Amino acid sequence: MPTIKLNGKDLEVDGKDKLLKICLEQGAFVPHYCWHPGLQPAGNCRMCLVKVSNSKKLEVSCMYPVADKMEVSTEGPEIDAGRKAVLEYLLINHPLDCPICDKAGECDLQDYTYKYRQGVSRFDEDKNIRHTKDLGPNIRIWGNRCIVCTRCVRFCEEVAGTGELCVIERGDRSVVDVFPGIPIDNPLSLNVVDICPVGALIDKNFMYAARVWFTKRTESVCASCARGCNIDITVLDNDIKRLQPRPNAEVNQYWMCDEGRLNTHYVGSERRLTRSTGTSLEIAETGRRLKFAGILSTYATIEEMHLFKKLMEALQAGAVGFLTSVRGQAQKFPGGFVIEADKTPNRAYAAQLFGEEAVARGIAPVVGDLQSGAAQGLLLMNGIPDLPLPADLVEAARKAQFLAVCDILQNPLAAVAHVVIPATTWAEKDGTFMNIDGRVQRIHKAVEPPVTSRAESQWLQEVLVALGARPAVVSAEGVFREALPELTYSKIGSLGVKTNGHRR
Ligand code: FES
């Protein structure tokens, strides 16, 4: 382990690491554009200059190897002058369009310019004009803003393995482009927008949608597959404007897939179930007279699954069935990122609580009991958006003497149910999911649900209280402690906790 002195402080460091990584880990400020922790270093923006004892000139820290007894400074007039000169050079052809740029407010070029500002430009010549055009169905490039850091090009090569992007032209005409006739349209494509350090690559779905300083960011977890990528939800006026990945080395590194990122349409959909019929307490009253069966989807949170099981026990219900959604095979990318085939976020906990065999049987036992008359009542708790209810379930459920439905979107059974409870989406409640590797992670309420919606963990508890099966209604966190007593929300933190949960 070499020992170096960083800004006067002695450190033992990993000899394989480059200087910039060490500086950033130690909390030293070193501006950088082209370096990204999830990509191979390229050393082409020249912004990460530092002073090292074994060199007379300033050095590019993202490419500089450490050596024993090296002394490193990240601050000082000479270093500031070097960075200022690099920035002036990068800004020569950059337009002053921050007022209409979607990156404004979270742009490294803006931030470093503020720190090292000259205030005036010494460039009297005309600026070079580079292309503004679509690079793919979701991505548009403003070439004039591009500083050719090549993060996006390296992402497509190293992480997605698709290599659609390249740099064309030379010198100050250099700009990122696609090969003719081959747009960037891979399942991870929108990550290039997140890692663009300036506003060159823009997500067309977020274009002119919000000024980021007016928005609210909420930490959460993507619910579109069993991987549970860590995300931030950007909200303006109770409307989800975008999802972005939040780094978690154990789950999604720095990335998320486009399908998960864009799968928010149902939250503000006109097809939301908003007509509430009957009351949840009718389930308790009817449960005393009729034999119930229950169906639960693997979209439900840990808290909801725990309460649903308790309710089934309190009602002395018969069969419990499961709605799941599995599509194709898991997709693994060269950079290690995985999109799971299971398109629901919490199958692992359902398997732990009810048994994998029960989950794998799906709805068949419930349909059988309804058809034979062994069950006369049905409680259906779905929540998987856009999952068409199976025709045999619809037919059998219509024959039930009592039907209670809790779901997000309108469906044929909600239209005929005796009790309808409009459900909340993953963005409208607090709770937890267990991902495919048994990692328990938190979701947070980012937007308010429609006024008629009921948080599932609340109404399930109300029914249990009415049945005398629990003393009181508590928060989602309180229910979580009952479900997994060894954990608490604060122990889970923002990166989740690995458990011995089930992996198929
Ligand atoms: Fe080091 Fe770009 S971050 S050269």
XYZ file of C-alpha atoms and ligand atoms in Angstrom:
508
model
C 0.000 0.000 0.000
C 1.717 3.261 -1.073
C 1.552 6.235 1.267
C 0.861 9.670 -0.196
C 0.397 13.136 1.239
C -2.841 14.756 0.023
C -3.159 18.451 0.843
C -0.751 17.888 3.765
C -2.536 14.787 5.092
C -0.802 11.364 5.103
C -2.827 8.561 3.530
C -2.403 4.891 2.756
C -3.969 4.256 -0.634
C -4.680 1.441 -3.040
C -1.829 1.453 -5.578
C -4.250 0.477 -8.367
C -6.362 3.628 -7.989
C -5.754 6.786 -9.981
C -5.326 10.110 -8.186
C -8.726 11.649 -8.962
C -10.642 8.760 -7.397
C -8.547 9.024 -4.231
C -8.963 12.818 -4.061
C -12.752 12.611 -4.444
C -13.039 9.819 -1.875
C -11.125 12.000 0.565
C -13.554 14.867 -0.048
C -11.063 17.069 -1.932
C -12.626 19.275 -4.636
C -11.299 18.439 -8.097
C -13.456 19.581 -11.034
C -13.907 16.954 -13.743
C -16.071 16.267 -16.791
C -14.912 13.166 -18.629
C -14.170 10.936 -15.614
C -17.124 8.934 -14.278
C -16.893 6.264 -11.557
C -18.778 3.742 -13.711
C -16.596 4.170 -16.829
C -12.977 3.689 -17.849
C -11.000 6.974 -17.575
C -10.255 8.779 -20.826
C -8.312 11.872 -19.746
C -9.664 14.128 -22.466
C -11.362 17.116 -20.812
C -8.148 18.200 -18.925
C -10.202 19.805 -16.141
C -9.014 17.603 -13.270
C -5.600 19.271 -12.928
C -3.675 18.856 -9.672
C -0.087 19.450 -8.562
C 2.052 16.407 -7.793
C 5.545 16.422 -6.268
C 7.176 14.306 -8.964
C 6.154 16.534 -11.888
C 6.984 20.136 -12.767
C 3.730 20.769 -14.648
C 0.134 20.314 -13.549
C -1.116 16.763 -14.043
C -4.427 15.290 -15.172
C -5.429 13.429 -11.994
C -7.959 10.984 -13.500
C -5.147 9.238 -15.396
C -2.283 9.749 -12.963
C -1.054 6.657 -11.080
C -0.099 6.932 -7.429
C 3.465 6.373 -6.253
C 4.847 5.935 -2.764
C 5.742 9.195 -0.960
C 3.979 11.313 -3.613
C 2.742 14.710 -2.445
C -0.463 15.975 -4.027
C -2.150 19.391 -3.870
C -5.633 20.050 -5.187
C -5.737 23.736 -4.270
C -3.567 26.764 -4.944
C -3.194 29.706 -7.343
C -1.262 27.742 -9.970
C -3.881 24.961 -10.021
C -6.743 27.482 -10.214
C -5.046 29.261 -13.114
C -4.626 25.963 -14.987
C -8.247 24.929 -14.501
C -9.414 28.416 -15.449
C -7.487 28.232 -18.719
C -8.950 24.803 -19.555
C -12.444 26.069 -18.818
C -11.967 29.154 -20.991
C -10.921 26.845 -23.805
C -13.943 24.549 -23.295
C -16.281 27.548 -23.345
C -14.914 29.032 -26.586
C -17.619 27.467 -28.725
C -20.195 26.874 -26.026
C -23.394 28.909 -26.469
C -24.794 30.985 -23.623
C -28.165 29.260 -23.674
C -28.501 28.277 -20.025
C -31.890 30.077 -19.879
C -33.391 27.509 -22.264
C -31.169 24.509 -21.493
C -32.718 21.585 -19.593
C -29.407 20.910 -17.829
C -29.406 24.339 -16.158
C -29.313 23.965 -12.398
C -27.502 20.616 -12.476
C -24.802 21.395 -15.069
C -21.125 20.907 -14.203
C -20.122 23.462 -16.831
C -22.382 26.028 -15.187
C -21.084 25.206 -11.691
C -17.379 25.282 -12.578
C -17.849 28.452 -14.627
C -19.377 30.058 -11.570
C -16.344 28.997 -9.515
C -13.628 29.908 -12.055
C -15.482 32.644 -13.893
C -13.676 35.128 -16.094
C -16.779 37.260 -16.554
C -15.808 38.076 -20.155
C -14.841 36.089 -23.224
C -11.645 36.929 -25.115
C -12.904 35.024 -28.151
C -13.765 37.525 -30.903
C -14.235 35.043 -33.779
C -17.556 33.465 -34.758
C -18.444 30.376 -32.746
C -18.499 27.032 -34.537
C -21.987 25.727 -35.195
C -22.544 21.989 -34.744
C -25.627 19.879 -35.345
C -28.842 19.845 -33.273
C -30.798 16.711 -34.097
C -32.427 13.539 -32.812
C -29.979 10.707 -32.112
C -32.732 8.240 -31.251
C -36.392 8.010 -30.214
C -35.699 9.437 -26.751
C -32.509 11.466 -27.167
C -31.703 14.749 -28.885
C -28.268 16.368 -29.142
C -27.413 20.052 -28.999
C -23.974 19.747 -30.606
C -22.974 23.336 -29.792
C -23.082 22.461 -26.087
C -20.987 19.282 -26.431
C -17.514 19.409 -24.870
C -16.609 15.998 -26.354
C -15.907 14.373 -22.997
C -16.999 11.021 -24.589
C -18.742 9.739 -21.470
C -21.760 8.854 -23.641
C -19.612 7.084 -26.239
C -17.834 5.043 -23.572
C -21.146 4.185 -21.883
C -22.519 2.686 -25.105
C -19.340 0.663 -25.580
C -18.561 -0.424 -22.021
C -21.927 -0.690 -20.232
C -24.626 -1.183 -22.878
C -22.260 -2.919 -25.296
C -24.144 -1.479 -28.244
C -21.688 1.186 -29.436
C -24.139 3.405 -31.327
C -22.388 6.681 -30.501
C -19.123 7.985 -31.917
C -17.250 11.277 -32.279
C -17.203 12.640 -35.809
C -15.001 15.398 -37.292
C -11.746 16.675 -35.785
C -10.549 19.615 -33.705
C -13.159 22.172 -32.703
C -15.662 20.619 -35.129
C -15.709 17.364 -33.118
C -19.164 16.321 -31.978
C -21.009 13.196 -30.890
C -23.166 11.503 -33.513
C -24.673 8.131 -34.459
C -23.738 6.020 -37.452
C -26.060 6.747 -40.411
C -29.302 4.829 -40.092
C -28.467 3.377 -36.641
C -30.143 5.493 -33.921
C -29.298 5.098 -30.246
C -32.164 2.908 -29.138
C -30.752 0.384 -26.672
C -32.570 -0.575 -23.425
C -30.191 1.593 -21.355
C -29.927 4.544 -23.745
C -31.204 7.325 -21.461
C -28.315 6.879 -19.033
C -26.192 8.881 -21.486
C -28.368 11.910 -20.705
C -27.704 11.554 -16.961
C -23.948 11.311 -17.417
C -23.642 14.127 -19.971
C -21.930 16.736 -17.767
C -23.305 19.606 -19.877
C -26.658 19.974 -21.660
C -25.657 18.395 -24.969
C -27.724 15.211 -24.665
C -31.321 15.796 -23.670
C -34.071 13.329 -22.738
C -36.919 14.249 -25.086
C -39.434 13.135 -22.454
C -38.093 15.753 -20.015
C -37.419 18.474 -22.611
C -38.724 21.857 -21.367
C -40.781 19.987 -18.724
C -39.435 21.743 -15.619
C -36.688 23.994 -14.273
C -34.968 21.667 -11.845
C -34.683 24.212 -9.041
C -38.504 24.269 -8.800
C -38.733 20.483 -8.516
C -38.660 18.149 -5.528
C -36.507 14.995 -5.524
C -37.531 11.920 -3.561
C -35.411 8.815 -3.075
C -37.144 5.594 -4.048
C -36.801 2.262 -5.822
C -37.982 1.405 -9.341
C -40.992 -0.944 -9.334
C -40.767 -2.086 -12.955
C -38.786 -5.274 -12.347
C -37.439 -7.441 -9.540
C -33.977 -5.811 -9.641
C -35.175 -2.757 -7.678
C -32.871 -0.128 -9.147
C -32.339 2.770 -6.758
C -33.848 5.936 -8.168
C -34.706 9.573 -7.558
C -38.202 10.768 -8.488
C -38.319 14.351 -9.785
C -41.700 15.950 -9.112
C -43.226 19.313 -10.002
C -46.780 20.241 -8.984
C -47.579 16.672 -7.890
C -46.604 15.411 -11.348
C -43.732 12.959 -11.898
C -41.432 14.616 -14.422
C -38.683 12.004 -14.574
C -36.992 9.085 -12.851
C -33.209 8.986 -12.598
C -30.891 6.286 -11.259
C -29.368 6.702 -7.808
C -26.010 4.950 -7.351
C -26.030 1.639 -5.480
C -23.051 -0.609 -6.210
C -24.909 -3.721 -4.984
C -27.993 -3.264 -7.159
C -27.730 -1.029 -10.217
C -24.270 0.600 -10.058
C -25.106 4.035 -11.576
C -27.745 3.031 -14.110
C -31.378 2.134 -14.795
C -33.183 0.870 -17.894
C -35.329 3.020 -20.175
C -38.395 0.859 -19.629
C -38.310 1.448 -15.866
C -37.460 5.119 -16.307
C -40.403 5.808 -18.599
C -42.915 3.527 -16.867
C -44.768 6.194 -14.906
C -47.689 6.821 -17.258
C -50.184 4.985 -15.034
C -49.585 7.230 -12.017
C -51.377 10.222 -13.524
C -53.462 8.161 -15.954
C -57.074 8.933 -16.819
C -57.653 5.184 -16.453
C -56.956 5.382 -12.709
C -59.605 3.714 -10.636
C -61.146 6.627 -8.755
C -64.710 5.414 -8.160
C -64.862 3.995 -4.667
C -67.757 1.623 -3.894
C -68.828 0.272 -0.496
C -66.426 0.305 2.430
C -63.483 -1.891 3.298
C -65.288 -2.805 6.566
C -67.875 -4.719 4.520
C -65.116 -7.255 3.933
C -65.038 -7.945 7.697
C -68.827 -8.203 7.948
C -69.168 -10.482 4.916
C -66.168 -12.550 5.983
C -68.148 -13.768 9.017
C -70.796 -15.299 6.741
C -68.936 -16.427 3.595
C -65.843 -18.474 2.849
C -63.271 -16.190 1.252
C -60.442 -16.693 -1.199
C -57.776 -14.048 -1.786
C -55.587 -12.918 -4.669
C -52.513 -10.794 -4.115
C -50.145 -9.360 -6.706
C -46.370 -9.360 -6.298
C -46.513 -5.593 -6.804
C -47.663 -5.184 -3.172
C -45.155 -3.960 -0.573
C -43.750 -6.071 2.261
C -46.112 -4.308 4.683
C -49.162 -4.971 2.491
C -48.252 -8.633 1.985
C -47.801 -9.089 5.737
C -51.227 -7.549 6.445
C -52.894 -9.445 3.603
C -51.672 -12.736 5.068
C -52.955 -11.730 8.514
C -56.315 -10.834 6.987
C -56.561 -14.166 5.191
C -55.859 -15.896 8.529
C -58.404 -13.756 10.393
C -61.056 -14.515 7.770
C -60.108 -18.216 7.865
C -59.929 -17.925 4.101
C -59.309 -20.829 1.762
C -57.043 -20.557 -1.254
C -54.665 -17.625 -1.759
C -53.567 -16.953 -5.341
C -50.953 -14.690 -6.879
C -50.844 -12.363 -9.856
C -47.313 -12.070 -11.250
C -45.774 -10.770 -14.441
C -42.785 -12.491 -16.036
C -41.629 -11.586 -19.536
C -38.937 -13.441 -21.483
C -35.480 -13.902 -19.967
C -33.324 -11.653 -17.797
C -31.177 -9.331 -19.930
C -27.523 -9.005 -18.865
C -25.317 -6.248 -20.286
C -21.519 -6.233 -20.721
C -21.104 -3.719 -17.888
C -22.877 -6.110 -15.472
C -26.266 -4.349 -15.384
C -29.261 -6.717 -15.396
C -32.914 -6.216 -16.376
C -34.919 -8.980 -14.722
C -37.601 -11.021 -16.486
C -39.861 -10.717 -13.412
C -41.642 -7.405 -13.973
C -42.860 -6.996 -10.390
C -40.824 -5.591 -7.498
C -41.639 -7.894 -4.582
C -41.969 -11.520 -5.644
C -39.029 -12.455 -3.410
C -40.934 -11.479 -0.254
C -44.143 -13.172 -1.447
C -42.082 -16.353 -1.920
C -40.576 -15.979 1.565
C -43.961 -15.379 3.208
C -46.229 -17.762 1.324
C -43.704 -20.205 -0.250
C -42.367 -20.192 -3.819
C -44.621 -23.099 -4.814
C -47.732 -21.139 -3.798
C -46.596 -18.084 -5.770
C -45.702 -20.234 -8.794
C -49.198 -21.797 -8.784
C -50.603 -18.342 -9.539
C -54.366 -17.931 -9.484
C -55.307 -21.535 -10.335
C -56.299 -22.642 -6.764
C -58.554 -19.598 -6.330
C -60.235 -20.027 -9.703
C -60.822 -23.689 -8.812
C -62.395 -22.826 -5.424
C -64.651 -20.165 -6.965
C -65.784 -22.515 -9.721
C -66.531 -25.369 -7.305
C -68.278 -23.108 -4.811
C -65.692 -23.901 -2.083
C -65.159 -20.110 -1.892
C -68.085 -17.696 -2.163
C -66.227 -14.422 -1.585
C -63.088 -13.009 -3.200
C -60.694 -10.274 -2.114
C -58.540 -9.219 -5.081
C -55.554 -6.956 -4.378
C -53.839 -6.245 -7.671
C -51.661 -3.293 -8.547
C -49.589 -4.485 -11.486
C -50.205 -1.724 -14.005
C -51.450 -2.800 -17.425
C -51.711 -6.481 -16.471
C -54.883 -7.774 -18.155
C -56.771 -9.866 -15.609
C -56.860 -13.511 -16.788
C -60.158 -14.387 -18.492
C -60.744 -17.484 -16.286
C -60.360 -15.344 -13.159
C -62.800 -12.724 -14.450
C -65.346 -15.381 -15.304
C -65.011 -17.212 -11.974
C -64.962 -14.003 -9.874
C -68.177 -12.761 -11.476
C -69.937 -15.785 -9.997
C -68.766 -14.968 -6.444
C -71.452 -13.837 -3.992
C -69.173 -11.092 -2.745
C -66.294 -9.436 -4.599
C -63.903 -6.804 -3.212
C -61.327 -5.272 -5.566
C -58.380 -3.023 -4.771
C -56.495 -1.945 -7.904
C -54.791 1.005 -9.585
C -56.382 1.018 -13.022
C -59.926 0.321 -14.158
C -60.608 -3.337 -14.948
C -63.587 -5.600 -15.693
C -63.877 -6.865 -12.105
C -63.767 -3.391 -10.533
C -66.756 -2.535 -12.713
C -68.905 -5.240 -11.040
C -67.374 -5.507 -7.548
C -69.414 -4.963 -4.345
C -66.487 -3.131 -2.739
C -63.978 -1.141 -4.822
C -60.964 0.456 -3.175
C -58.851 2.630 -5.520
C -55.239 1.652 -4.789
C -52.076 3.717 -4.508
C -49.050 3.364 -6.789
C -45.489 2.832 -5.576
C -44.857 6.587 -5.892
C -47.743 7.469 -3.587
C -46.884 5.593 -0.412
C -44.149 4.586 2.015
C -43.123 0.973 2.154
C -40.510 -1.616 1.264
C -39.775 -4.154 -1.457
C -37.445 -7.157 -1.387
C -35.504 -7.442 -4.630
C -34.561 -10.632 -6.418
C -31.362 -10.926 -4.348
C -33.228 -10.593 -1.034
C -32.284 -6.943 -0.549
C -34.920 -4.984 1.388
C -35.227 -1.418 0.092
C -37.489 1.515 0.883
C -39.924 3.416 -1.305
C -41.029 6.891 -0.278
C -44.158 8.861 -1.003
C -43.269 11.328 -3.770
C -46.716 12.435 -4.959
C -50.211 12.595 -3.491
C -52.599 9.891 -4.757
C -56.088 10.709 -6.104
C -58.363 11.737 -3.223
C -60.425 8.553 -3.352
C -57.385 6.231 -3.107
C -56.680 4.457 0.181
C -53.210 3.424 1.302
C -53.442 -0.375 1.373
C -51.586 -0.721 4.663
C -54.237 1.528 6.270
C -57.444 -0.093 5.084
C -56.105 -3.629 5.564
C -55.401 -2.740 9.199
C -58.879 -1.219 9.597
C -60.442 -4.498 8.475
C -58.206 -6.432 10.867
C -59.188 -4.124 13.729
C -62.873 -4.638 12.863
C -62.315 -8.405 12.988
C -60.612 -8.065 16.370
C -57.360 -9.379 14.875
C -55.176 -6.378 15.754
C -55.457 -3.656 18.384
C -54.875 -0.517 16.325
C -53.869 1.028 13.034
C -50.183 2.002 12.892
C -47.897 3.559 10.271
C -46.295 1.587 7.435
C -43.077 1.631 9.468
C -44.884 0.053 12.433
C -46.246 -2.720 10.194
C -42.768 -3.262 8.763
C -41.388 -3.911 12.245
C -44.029 -6.614 12.716
C -43.173 -8.185 9.358
C -39.375 -8.163 9.726
C -38.611 -7.529 13.418
C -34.841 -7.657 12.933
C -34.957 -4.551 10.710
C -36.200 -0.956 10.935
C -36.591 1.730 8.294
C -33.539 3.547 9.664
C -31.439 0.351 9.504
C -32.435 -0.082 5.856
C -31.276 3.458 5.098
C -31.149 4.722 1.556
C -29.193 1.775 0.088
C -31.180 -1.140 1.525
C -30.107 -4.179 3.530
C -29.300 -7.625 2.150
C -31.246 -10.425 3.823
C -31.282 -14.154 3.262
C -34.366 -13.635 1.112
C -35.279 -16.004 -1.605
C -33.636 -16.021 -5.061
C -35.208 -18.272 -7.612
Fe -9.559 14.075 -16.014
Fe -11.393 14.787 -17.794
S -11.694 14.272 -15.740
S -9.254 14.692 -18.001
